Short mmCIF file of C-alpha atoms in Angstrom, two decimals:
data_model
loop_
_atom_site.label_atom_id
_atom_site.label_comp_id
_atom_site.label_asym_id
_atom_site.label_seq_id
_atom_site.Cartn_x
_atom_site.Cartn_y
_atom_site.Cartn_z
CA MET A 1 -39.61 -31.35 112.53
CA LYS A 2 -42.15 -29.29 110.65
CA THR A 3 -44.01 -30.08 107.45
CA PHE A 4 -46.58 -28.13 105.53
CA PHE A 5 -49.34 -30.59 106.30
CA THR A 6 -49.11 -29.79 109.98
CA SER A 7 -50.33 -26.32 109.00
CA LEU A 8 -53.60 -27.94 107.95
CA LEU A 9 -54.35 -28.95 111.54
CA PRO A 10 -55.66 -26.69 114.34
CA LEU A 11 -52.49 -26.59 116.50
CA SER A 12 -49.90 -25.69 113.90
CA ALA A 13 -48.34 -23.03 111.70
CA LEU A 14 -48.51 -21.56 108.20
CA LEU A 15 -46.74 -19.54 105.34
CA PHE A 16 -46.56 -18.95 101.39
CA THR A 17 -45.32 -18.81 97.56
CA LEU A 18 -46.03 -17.85 93.90
CA PHE A 19 -45.20 -17.91 90.15
CA SER A 20 -44.55 -15.93 86.91
CA CYS A 21 -44.25 -12.63 84.97
CA GLU A 22 -42.05 -9.49 84.81
CA ASP A 23 -44.23 -7.20 86.90
CA SER A 24 -47.83 -6.86 88.02
CA GLU A 25 -48.95 -5.83 84.51
CA SER A 26 -46.70 -7.97 82.33
CA SER A 27 -47.28 -11.00 80.14
CA ASP A 28 -46.96 -14.58 81.34
CA HIS A 29 -43.55 -15.01 79.65
CA ASN A 30 -45.14 -17.58 77.34
CA GLY A 31 -45.07 -20.01 80.22
CA GLU A 32 -41.57 -19.10 81.40
CA LEU A 33 -40.83 -18.43 85.05
CA PRO A 34 -38.87 -15.31 86.01
CA ASP A 35 -35.68 -15.56 88.03
CA GLN A 36 -37.29 -14.06 91.11
CA ILE A 37 -40.70 -13.25 92.59
CA ILE A 38 -41.07 -10.72 95.40
CA ILE A 39 -44.20 -10.72 97.58
CA SER A 40 -44.85 -7.91 100.05
CA TYR A 41 -47.41 -8.64 102.75
CA ASN A 42 -48.50 -7.94 106.31
CA ASP A 43 -49.98 -10.24 108.96
CA HIS A 44 -53.09 -9.14 110.86
CA TYR A 45 -54.75 -10.74 113.86
CA GLN A 46 -58.37 -11.88 113.70
CA ASN A 47 -60.49 -13.38 116.46
CA GLY A 48 -63.65 -14.96 115.08
CA GLU A 49 -65.99 -12.38 113.59
CA ASN A 50 -63.98 -9.57 115.22
CA VAL A 51 -61.50 -8.61 112.55
CA ASN A 52 -59.30 -6.51 114.82
CA TYR A 53 -56.41 -6.15 112.44
CA ALA A 54 -53.20 -5.51 114.32
CA PRO A 55 -50.37 -5.43 111.80
CA ALA A 56 -47.09 -7.21 112.33
CA PRO A 57 -44.09 -5.10 113.47
CA SER A 58 -43.13 -4.38 109.85
CA GLU A 59 -44.11 -5.25 106.33
CA ALA A 60 -42.56 -8.53 105.28
CA THR A 61 -41.25 -9.78 101.95
CA TRP A 62 -40.70 -13.22 100.47
CA LYS A 63 -38.28 -13.65 97.59
CA PHE A 64 -38.66 -16.82 95.53
CA ASN A 65 -35.68 -17.78 93.38
CA TYR A 66 -35.90 -20.10 90.37
CA SER A 67 -33.49 -21.75 87.96
CA GLU A 68 -34.80 -23.33 84.76
CA LYS A 69 -38.32 -23.40 86.28
CA TYR A 70 -37.12 -25.18 89.44
CA LEU A 71 -37.55 -23.51 92.82
CA THR A 72 -34.09 -23.15 94.37
CA GLY A 73 -34.74 -20.99 97.42
CA ILE A 74 -36.97 -18.68 99.42
CA VAL A 75 -35.80 -15.75 101.56
CA ALA A 76 -38.23 -14.25 104.10
CA LYS A 77 -37.50 -10.87 105.71
CA GLY A 78 -39.40 -8.50 107.98
CA GLY A 79 -42.56 -9.24 109.94
CA TYR A 80 -42.01 -11.33 113.07
CA TYR A 81 -38.95 -13.28 111.96
CA GLY A 82 -36.85 -14.11 108.93
CA TRP A 83 -35.93 -17.45 107.43
CA THR A 84 -34.32 -19.02 104.37
CA VAL A 85 -35.24 -22.22 102.53
CA THR A 86 -32.75 -23.87 100.15
CA VAL A 87 -33.76 -26.64 97.74
CA GLU A 88 -31.04 -28.84 96.22
CA TYR A 89 -31.40 -31.21 93.25
CA ASP A 90 -29.47 -34.16 91.85
CA ASP A 91 -28.47 -34.61 88.19
CA LEU A 92 -31.95 -35.99 87.39
CA HIS A 93 -33.60 -32.85 88.83
CA ARG A 94 -34.89 -34.86 91.78
CA VAL A 95 -34.93 -32.99 95.08
CA GLU A 96 -32.20 -34.47 97.28
CA ARG A 97 -32.13 -32.00 100.18
CA LEU A 98 -34.25 -29.20 101.62
CA THR A 99 -32.92 -26.96 104.40
CA LYS A 100 -34.60 -24.23 106.45
CA LYS A 101 -32.56 -21.72 108.47
CA SER A 102 -34.00 -19.10 110.81
CA ASP A 103 -32.73 -15.63 111.75
CA HIS A 104 -33.94 -16.11 115.33
CA GLN A 105 -32.05 -18.56 117.53
CA GLN A 106 -32.61 -21.63 115.36
CA PHE A 107 -36.38 -21.23 115.57
CA ASP A 108 -38.11 -23.79 113.34
CA GLU A 109 -34.89 -24.92 111.65
CA PHE A 110 -34.53 -28.31 109.98
CA SER A 111 -32.84 -30.20 107.17
CA VAL A 112 -34.36 -33.17 105.33
CA GLU A 113 -32.76 -35.53 102.80
CA PHE A 114 -34.69 -37.60 100.26
CA SER A 115 -34.08 -41.03 98.73
CA TYR A 116 -36.13 -42.70 96.00
CA GLU A 117 -37.50 -46.22 95.46
CA ASP A 118 -39.91 -46.28 92.48
CA ASP A 119 -43.01 -44.35 93.65
CA LEU A 120 -41.82 -44.37 97.28
CA ILE A 121 -39.89 -41.41 98.69
CA ILE A 122 -38.06 -41.63 102.02
CA ALA A 123 -37.71 -38.32 103.90
CA MET A 124 -35.09 -38.36 106.67
CA TYR A 125 -34.88 -35.33 108.97
CA ASP A 126 -31.73 -34.23 110.75
CA ASN A 127 -33.40 -35.03 114.11
CA GLY A 128 -33.78 -38.69 113.08
CA ASP A 129 -37.48 -38.61 112.12
CA VAL A 130 -38.24 -40.68 109.01
CA TYR A 131 -41.37 -40.45 106.82
CA GLU A 132 -42.49 -42.34 103.75
CA LEU A 133 -44.36 -40.68 100.88
CA THR A 134 -46.01 -42.31 97.90
CA VAL A 135 -46.42 -40.17 94.78
CA ASP A 136 -47.89 -40.67 91.32
CA GLU A 137 -46.27 -40.08 87.91
CA SER A 138 -47.25 -36.39 88.06
CA GLY A 139 -45.46 -35.88 91.37
CA ARG A 140 -48.68 -35.58 93.39
CA ILE A 141 -48.46 -36.89 96.93
CA LEU A 142 -50.86 -39.79 97.56
CA SER A 143 -49.92 -40.74 101.12
CA TYR A 144 -47.67 -39.56 103.94
CA ASN A 145 -46.76 -41.98 106.73
CA GLY A 146 -44.73 -41.75 109.92
CA ASP A 147 -44.58 -43.64 113.21
CA GLU A 148 -47.55 -41.78 114.72
CA GLU A 149 -49.40 -40.22 111.78
CA SER A 150 -50.79 -41.31 108.44
CA TYR A 151 -52.47 -39.16 105.78
CA SER A 152 -53.91 -39.78 102.32
CA TYR A 153 -55.02 -37.32 99.63
CA LYS A 154 -57.58 -37.07 96.80
CA TYR A 155 -57.59 -34.76 93.75
CA ASP A 156 -60.07 -33.43 91.20
CA SER A 157 -59.79 -33.77 87.41
CA ASN A 158 -57.57 -30.63 87.31
CA ASP A 159 -55.05 -32.10 89.78
CA ASN A 160 -56.20 -29.85 92.62
CA LEU A 161 -56.05 -31.37 96.10
CA ILE A 162 -59.66 -31.56 97.32
CA GLU A 163 -59.64 -33.92 100.32
CA ILE A 164 -57.25 -34.93 103.11
CA TYR A 165 -57.80 -38.04 105.24
CA SER A 166 -56.20 -38.88 108.57
CA ASP A 167 -56.32 -42.63 109.26
CA GLN A 168 -59.08 -42.88 106.61
CA VAL A 169 -61.18 -40.12 108.23
CA LEU A 170 -61.92 -37.06 106.06
CA ILE A 171 -60.57 -34.04 107.98
CA ARG A 172 -60.35 -31.21 105.44
CA LYS A 173 -61.91 -30.20 102.10
CA PHE A 174 -60.83 -27.55 99.57
CA GLU A 175 -62.28 -25.42 96.77
CA TYR A 176 -60.46 -23.50 93.98
CA ASP A 177 -61.06 -20.66 91.55
CA ALA A 178 -60.77 -20.93 87.75
CA HIS A 179 -57.39 -19.16 87.37
CA LYS A 180 -54.03 -20.76 86.68
CA GLY A 181 -52.34 -21.88 89.85
CA LEU A 182 -49.45 -19.93 91.30
CA PHE A 183 -47.17 -22.92 90.70
CA SER A 184 -48.50 -23.78 87.23
CA TYR A 185 -45.15 -23.24 85.51
CA CYS A 186 -42.90 -24.51 88.31
CA LEU A 187 -41.25 -27.89 87.66
CA THR A 188 -40.48 -28.59 91.31
CA PRO A 189 -42.77 -31.53 92.20
CA GLN A 190 -46.06 -30.90 93.96
CA TRP A 191 -45.14 -33.08 96.94
CA VAL A 192 -42.14 -30.85 97.77
CA ILE A 193 -44.08 -27.58 97.66
CA PHE A 194 -47.09 -29.00 99.46
CA GLN A 195 -45.46 -31.07 102.18
CA PHE A 196 -42.13 -29.48 103.08
CA ILE A 197 -42.42 -25.68 102.74
CA ASP A 198 -44.68 -23.79 105.20
CA LEU A 199 -46.52 -21.26 103.05
CA SER A 200 -49.86 -20.43 104.65
CA ASP A 201 -52.00 -22.81 102.60
CA LEU A 202 -50.93 -21.19 99.33
CA ASN A 203 -48.94 -24.38 98.82
CA LEU A 204 -52.27 -25.61 97.46
CA CYS A 205 -52.15 -23.19 94.49
CA ILE A 206 -50.49 -25.60 92.09
CA SER A 207 -52.97 -26.30 89.29
CA SER A 208 -55.59 -23.70 90.24
CA ASN A 209 -55.70 -21.09 93.00
CA TYR A 210 -56.91 -21.96 96.48
CA LYS A 211 -60.22 -20.28 97.38
CA GLN A 212 -61.73 -21.89 100.48
CA SER A 213 -61.38 -24.82 102.88
CA TYR A 214 -63.51 -26.63 105.42
CA LEU A 215 -62.18 -28.26 108.58
CA PHE A 216 -63.78 -31.26 110.29
CA VAL A 217 -64.75 -30.59 113.91
CA PRO A 218 -65.13 -33.88 115.84
CA SER A 219 -67.15 -32.32 118.68
CA SER A 220 -69.93 -31.37 116.26
CA ASP A 221 -69.30 -34.18 113.76
CA ASN A 222 -69.46 -31.59 111.01
CA PHE A 223 -67.34 -29.27 108.85
CA ARG A 224 -66.89 -25.52 109.34
CA ASP A 225 -65.34 -22.74 107.25
CA TYR A 226 -61.63 -22.65 108.07
CA ASN A 227 -59.93 -20.13 105.79
CA GLY A 228 -59.51 -19.01 102.19
CA TYR A 229 -58.04 -16.40 99.83
CA ASP A 230 -59.45 -13.64 97.64
CA PHE A 231 -57.01 -12.64 94.88
CA LYS A 232 -56.92 -9.69 92.51
CA TYR A 233 -55.66 -10.54 89.01
CA ASN A 234 -54.25 -8.59 86.10
CA GLY A 235 -55.45 -8.91 82.50
CA ASN A 236 -53.34 -12.02 82.00
CA GLY A 237 -54.97 -13.86 84.87
CA LEU A 238 -51.96 -13.49 87.17
CA PRO A 239 -52.40 -12.54 90.86
CA VAL A 240 -51.10 -9.10 91.82
CA SER A 241 -52.46 -8.87 95.38
CA GLY A 242 -54.75 -10.75 97.73
CA LYS A 243 -56.18 -11.26 101.17
CA GLU A 244 -56.53 -14.29 103.40
CA TRP A 245 -59.74 -14.61 105.40
CA LEU A 246 -60.51 -16.81 108.41
CA GLY A 247 -63.78 -18.55 109.24
CA GLU A 248 -65.96 -16.88 111.85
CA ASP A 249 -65.01 -19.52 114.43
CA SER A 250 -61.30 -19.21 113.67
CA PHE A 251 -58.66 -16.97 115.21
CA GLY A 252 -55.05 -16.18 114.45
CA TYR A 253 -52.99 -14.23 111.93
CA SER A 254 -54.23 -13.76 108.39
CA MET A 255 -52.14 -12.43 105.54
CA ILE A 256 -52.77 -9.32 103.43
CA ILE A 257 -50.70 -9.48 100.24
CA GLU A 258 -49.92 -5.90 99.27
CA SER A 259 -48.14 -6.66 95.99
CA ILE A 260 -46.64 -9.42 93.86
CA LYS A 261 -43.74 -8.46 91.59
CA TYR A 262 -42.17 -10.70 88.93
CA ILE A 263 -38.55 -9.96 88.05
#
């Protein structure tokens, strides 16, 4: 089982997504999403302050498909491995199933089905794991609970996630820029994008765009810079490229977004 929130912790993984316009210089479609968004990027390795960028085997692309402003699928190709996410909805446009398939020997594959009881959502994975989520009327996740883990979330006045708590202990904080979020026009609920699709912390770009985060380090009883993004925007305030950076005490792969195309 893999959820997006695990990518917010030190021993886990990441990945990404975006939103609207015909091409890198086009209008915002008056708030309408395109049918497809194509992101070209490369992963580079960084070890602390030594930014020894070693690119992935090949440039990678993510294709995000929409229907009537709802995210229906993501196809990842190139880089280290490929994968496909499919999102299925019921007649009320509630997400009923999300499936991830990998091109490489079932690596990181899963399927999860959702059932609804008022503000409670039950997520049942194909391996038998069951989690309970509480959400508000806007579709923001408020808590996430399993047998061995429990998280809660706080937001600012613009609906940006700003704090994550594990068993009532603050473990991560976030800051945002002033631009429209990458998912501003997407009608797929926040809790789906944030919790169940691994997208390299860009899952946070829902109301505004994610700029920086701080991770709690128990050994020092303090917070340190963890990672963040610097975007370049066109005249309409839409991102056309960007770069992920890691804190000086962090190591791993960071993402350089070469281009964002809206089709």
